[in-house]
Coordinates of C-alpha atoms in Angstrom, one line a residue:
G1 CA 80.7 113.1 85.5
L2 CA 83.0 114.9 82.4
I3 CA 86.3 112.9 82.9
E4 CA 83.7 109.5 83.0
A5 CA 82.4 111.1 79.7
F6 CA 85.4 111.4 77.8
W7 CA 87.4 108.1 79.3
P8 CA 84.4 105.3 80.4
P9 CA 86.4 103.0 81.9
S10 CA 87.2 105.3 84.4
R11 CA 83.8 104.8 85.9
F12 CA 85.2 101.5 87.2
L13 CA 88.0 103.3 89.5
A14 CA 84.8 104.5 91.4
M15 CA 85.6 108.3 89.9
S16 CA 82.4 109.7 91.1
E17 CA 82.1 108.2 94.2
A18 CA 85.7 109.3 94.6
V19 CA 85.1 112.7 94.0
M20 CA 81.8 112.6 96.4
H21 CA 84.2 110.7 99.3
F22 CA 87.3 113.1 98.9
E23 CA 84.7 116.6 98.9
S24 CA 82.8 114.9 102.0
F25 CA 86.3 115.3 103.8
V26 CA 87.9 118.0 102.2
R27 CA 84.7 120.4 103.2
P28 CA 85.2 120.1 106.5
Q29 CA 88.6 121.2 106.6
A30 CA 86.5 124.4 106.9
D31 CA 85.4 123.7 110.4
L32 CA 88.3 123.7 112.7
R33 CA 86.1 121.6 115.5
I34 CA 86.4 118.8 112.9
E35 CA 90.2 119.5 113.0
A36 CA 90.4 119.3 116.8
D37 CA 88.4 116.2 117.2
N38 CA 90.6 114.5 114.5
L39 CA 93.7 115.7 117.0
D40 CA 92.2 113.8 119.8
M41 CA 91.5 110.7 118.3
F42 CA 95.6 111.0 117.1
N43 CA 96.7 111.4 120.7
N44 CA 94.8 109.5 122.2
N45 CA 95.9 106.2 119.7
F46 CA 99.6 107.4 120.0
P47 CA 100.3 107.9 123.5
Y48 CA 103.8 108.8 123.8
R49 CA 103.3 112.2 124.3
R50 CA 101.8 111.2 127.6
T51 CA 103.0 107.9 128.6
G52 CA 106.6 107.8 126.9
K53 CA 105.5 104.6 125.7
G54 CA 104.5 102.9 122.4
L55 CA 105.7 104.5 118.3
R56 CA 107.8 107.7 119.2
V57 CA 104.9 109.9 117.3
I58 CA 103.3 113.4 118.5
F59 CA 100.6 115.4 117.3
P60 CA 100.0 118.9 118.2
E61 CA 97.3 119.1 121.1
V62 CA 94.1 121.1 120.9
L63 CA 94.3 124.0 123.5
R64 CA 90.8 124.2 124.4
P65 CA 88.6 126.2 124.9
Y66 CA 89.8 127.7 121.9
V67 CA 88.4 126.1 119.3
T68 CA 85.7 127.1 117.3
K69 CA 84.3 127.0 113.5
D70 CA 86.5 129.5 112.5
L71 CA 89.8 129.3 115.5
L72 CA 92.3 126.6 116.7
V73 CA 94.5 126.5 118.6
E74 CA 97.3 124.1 119.4
S75 CA 100.5 123.9 120.6
L76 CA 104.0 124.7 119.2
E77 CA 105.6 121.8 118.4
D78 CA 109.3 122.1 117.2
G79 CA 110.6 119.4 115.0
M80 CA 112.8 119.5 111.3
P81 CA 111.2 119.3 108.3
L82 CA 111.3 115.5 106.4
Q83 CA 112.9 117.1 103.5
A84 CA 116.1 117.6 106.1
V85 CA 116.5 113.6 105.4
L86 CA 114.8 113.2 102.4
G87 CA 117.1 113.0 98.9
Q88 CA 119.3 111.0 96.9
A89 CA 122.5 109.5 98.3
S90 CA 124.6 112.2 96.7
R91 CA 122.8 115.3 98.9
A92 CA 124.3 112.7 102.2
N93 CA 127.2 115.9 102.5
S94 CA 124.5 118.5 102.1
A95 CA 121.5 117.2 104.5
S96 CA 124.0 116.5 106.9
R97 CA 125.3 120.0 107.3
D98 CA 121.9 121.2 106.9
C99 CA 120.1 118.7 109.6
K100 CA 120.6 120.7 113.0
A101 CA 119.0 117.7 114.4
A102 CA 121.2 115.0 114.1
P103 CA 125.0 116.8 113.3
A104 CA 126.4 113.6 114.2
T105 CA 124.3 111.0 113.3
A106 CA 125.1 109.5 109.8
V107 CA 122.1 110.4 107.3
E108 CA 121.8 107.1 106.1
E109 CA 121.2 105.8 110.0
L110 CA 118.8 109.2 110.0
R111 CA 116.6 107.9 107.1
E112 CA 116.2 104.3 107.8
E113 CA 114.9 105.4 111.4
V114 CA 112.5 108.4 110.7
G115 CA 111.7 105.9 107.7
G116 CA 110.5 103.0 109.6
L117 CA 108.9 105.4 112.2
C118 CA 106.6 106.7 108.8
M119 CA 106.1 103.5 107.9
D120 CA 105.1 101.7 111.4
A121 CA 102.8 104.6 112.1
F122 CA 100.9 104.6 108.7
L123 CA 100.5 100.6 109.5
K124 CA 99.6 101.2 113.1
M125 CA 96.7 103.9 111.6
L126 CA 95.2 101.3 108.9
F127 CA 95.7 98.4 110.9
A128 CA 95.0 98.8 114.5
D129 CA 93.5 102.1 114.4
N130 CA 91.1 101.9 111.6
F131 CA 92.1 106.1 111.6
I132 CA 94.1 107.1 109.0
H133 CA 95.9 110.9 108.6
A134 CA 95.2 110.9 105.3
D135 CA 97.5 114.1 103.9
L136 CA 100.7 112.5 105.1
H137 CA 102.9 114.3 102.6
P138 CA 106.8 115.6 103.9
G139 CA 105.6 119.1 104.4
N140 CA 103.7 117.6 107.5
I141 CA 105.4 115.2 108.7
H142 CA 108.3 116.5 110.8
F143 CA 111.1 114.8 113.3
N144 CA 113.1 115.7 116.4
R145 CA 116.3 114.2 118.1
R146 CA 115.9 113.1 121.7
Q147 CA 117.7 111.8 124.2
V148 CA 115.5 108.7 125.9
R149 CA 117.4 109.2 129.7
D150 CA 120.0 111.4 130.9
S151 CA 122.2 108.6 129.6
G152 CA 120.3 107.2 127.0
P153 CA 121.1 107.1 123.3
M154 CA 119.7 109.3 120.6
Q155 CA 116.5 108.4 119.3
S156 CA 113.9 110.0 116.5
E157 CA 110.5 111.1 117.0
L158 CA 108.1 112.4 114.4
V159 CA 105.7 115.5 114.9
I160 CA 102.7 114.9 112.5
F161 CA 100.8 118.3 111.3
D162 CA 97.6 119.0 109.7
A163 CA 95.1 116.2 110.5
G164 CA 92.0 117.9 109.1
L165 CA 92.0 115.3 106.7
A166 CA 91.3 111.7 108.5
V167 CA 89.3 108.2 106.9
Q168 CA 87.8 105.9 109.0
M169 CA 86.3 103.2 106.9
S170 CA 83.1 101.5 107.6
P171 CA 83.5 97.6 108.7
K172 CA 82.7 96.5 105.4
D173 CA 85.3 98.2 103.4
R174 CA 87.4 97.5 106.5
R175 CA 87.2 93.4 105.9
N176 CA 87.4 94.2 102.4
F177 CA 90.5 96.1 102.6
V178 CA 91.9 93.6 105.1
D179 CA 91.1 90.6 103.7
V180 CA 92.7 91.8 99.8
F181 CA 95.7 93.1 101.6
Y182 CA 96.8 89.7 103.3
A183 CA 96.0 87.6 100.3
L184 CA 98.6 90.1 98.3
T185 CA 101.1 89.9 101.2
T186 CA 100.6 86.0 101.5
N187 CA 101.4 85.9 97.4
D188 CA 98.1 84.8 96.6
G189 CA 96.9 87.4 94.4
K190 CA 94.5 85.2 92.0
R191 CA 92.6 85.5 95.5
A192 CA 93.0 89.3 96.2
A193 CA 91.7 89.3 92.7
Q194 CA 88.8 87.0 93.2
L195 CA 87.5 89.2 96.5
M196 CA 88.1 92.1 93.6
V197 CA 85.8 90.5 91.5
E198 CA 82.8 89.0 93.8
R199 CA 82.9 92.7 96.5
T200 CA 82.9 94.9 93.1
P201 CA 80.0 97.7 94.2
G202 CA 79.6 97.4 90.5
D203 CA 77.7 95.2 88.4
R204 CA 79.3 91.9 88.4
S205 CA 78.1 90.9 84.8
L206 CA 80.0 93.4 83.2
V207 CA 83.2 92.3 84.3
R208 CA 85.4 91.3 81.3
N209 CA 86.9 88.1 81.2
E210 CA 86.6 87.8 85.1
D211 CA 89.7 84.7 84.8
E212 CA 91.9 86.6 82.9
F213 CA 91.4 89.2 85.3
V214 CA 92.4 87.3 88.2
A215 CA 95.6 85.6 86.1
S216 CA 96.7 89.0 85.1
V217 CA 96.9 90.2 89.0
G218 CA 98.2 86.8 90.4
Q219 CA 100.7 87.3 87.9
L220 CA 101.8 90.7 88.8
V221 CA 101.5 90.4 93.0
N222 CA 103.9 87.2 92.0
E223 CA 106.5 89.4 90.3
V224 CA 105.9 91.7 93.1
C225 CA 106.9 89.3 95.9
D226 CA 109.6 87.5 94.1
M227 CA 111.6 90.9 94.3
G228 CA 109.9 91.1 97.8
F229 CA 107.9 93.5 98.6
S230 CA 110.4 96.5 100.3
L231 CA 109.8 99.6 99.3
G232 CA 113.5 100.4 98.7
K233 CA 112.9 97.9 96.0
V234 CA 109.7 97.6 94.8
R235 CA 107.3 100.4 93.3
L236 CA 104.3 99.8 95.3
G237 CA 103.2 102.7 93.6
E238 CA 103.7 100.4 90.1
C239 CA 101.9 97.9 91.4
F240 CA 98.2 99.2 92.6
G241 CA 99.1 100.9 89.8
R242 CA 99.1 98.2 87.5
M243 CA 96.0 96.7 89.5
L244 CA 94.1 99.6 89.3
S245 CA 94.6 99.8 85.1
L246 CA 93.7 96.1 85.2
A247 CA 90.6 96.9 87.3
C248 CA 89.5 99.1 84.3
D249 CA 90.6 97.4 81.1
H250 CA 88.6 94.3 82.8
R251 CA 85.8 96.5 83.3
V252 CA 85.8 95.7 87.5
K253 CA 84.2 98.7 89.6
L254 CA 86.5 99.2 93.0
E255 CA 85.4 100.4 96.2
T256 CA 86.1 104.0 96.9
S257 CA 88.0 103.3 100.2
F258 CA 90.0 100.7 98.0
V259 CA 91.1 103.4 95.7
T260 CA 91.5 105.9 98.9
V261 CA 93.8 103.4 100.8
A262 CA 95.2 102.7 97.5
T263 CA 96.7 106.2 97.0
S264 CA 98.1 106.8 100.5
I265 CA 100.1 103.6 100.2
I266 CA 101.4 105.3 96.3
V267 CA 102.5 108.7 98.7
L268 CA 104.0 106.9 101.4
E269 CA 106.2 105.2 98.5
G270 CA 107.4 108.6 97.4
V271 CA 108.7 109.2 101.1
G272 CA 109.6 105.9 101.8
R273 CA 112.0 105.7 98.3
Q274 CA 113.5 108.5 99.3
L275 CA 114.2 107.3 102.8
N276 CA 116.9 105.0 102.5
P277 CA 116.9 102.2 103.1
I278 CA 112.9 101.7 104.1
A279 CA 111.7 98.6 106.2
D280 CA 110.1 95.8 104.4
L281 CA 106.1 96.8 104.0
A282 CA 105.1 93.0 104.3
A283 CA 107.1 92.4 107.5
A284 CA 106.4 95.3 109.4
A285 CA 103.0 94.8 108.4
R286 CA 102.5 91.7 109.8
P287 CA 101.6 91.5 113.4
M288 CA 98.7 94.3 113.3
L289 CA 97.7 92.8 109.8
A290 CA 97.5 89.7 111.9
E291 CA 95.4 90.9 114.9
A292 CA 93.0 93.2 112.0
V293 CA 92.4 89.9 110.1
A294 CA 91.6 88.1 113.7
N295 CA 89.1 91.1 114.3
V296 CA 87.5 91.2 111.0
W297 CA 87.1 87.2 110.8

């Protein structure tokens, strides 16, 4: 389109396909029956409300039969906005005063707990469920503090809203993503780059200096792994951004799903860097990634 005309390398990011893909799941937001179905799916994947087990994540319940194309009635959910614990350490005292949900909880500890829940919920969507909330910005994430039992400890739980945007990868795209992610988390950047080239939806003959691309991604991943794949230490957004830049430079066209998921990780990192500290991404992903690898292989 117009962007590709002014910036030709952008076509290797599958910009046209990405725009069409984005349109295909943005337009359905006008049909609230789709959001209702998404909420049903998320509530099925996260049964904590019904069973008290699993990740402490809650989605609004759909109040049927009050669902039409233009009307959706959901359960009313209480929660503190995530913004209550976002920000730098210098704001800790102010946040503690504002965060009525947990007046006796240190803000740093609360950030760690809530941040860990955000990470675990996203990874479950990505690897275990293959059904990803595609709009996980802070405004759509709230949290509560509840006592587990009458005499039990206080624990945080997430409340996630606005499920109109959700992504489900095709079996082929899912396998490609899992294989690349596995290569990245095992510090095998060269293998990740080779997979990106071998499975490009574009013309492989147009790739510019394939060996240099593989070597460059390998070096990039080595740098990231040396720093520890932790949101608190590594800017994964920068890592993915550099990978996308390398793909443009070397004319490696990427799958739309790869770009979409990479963007989701970048958004999550933006939240994660403010929740201090945050769980190690590779360590958090390892159990679900192993299961995903077993399923796709």
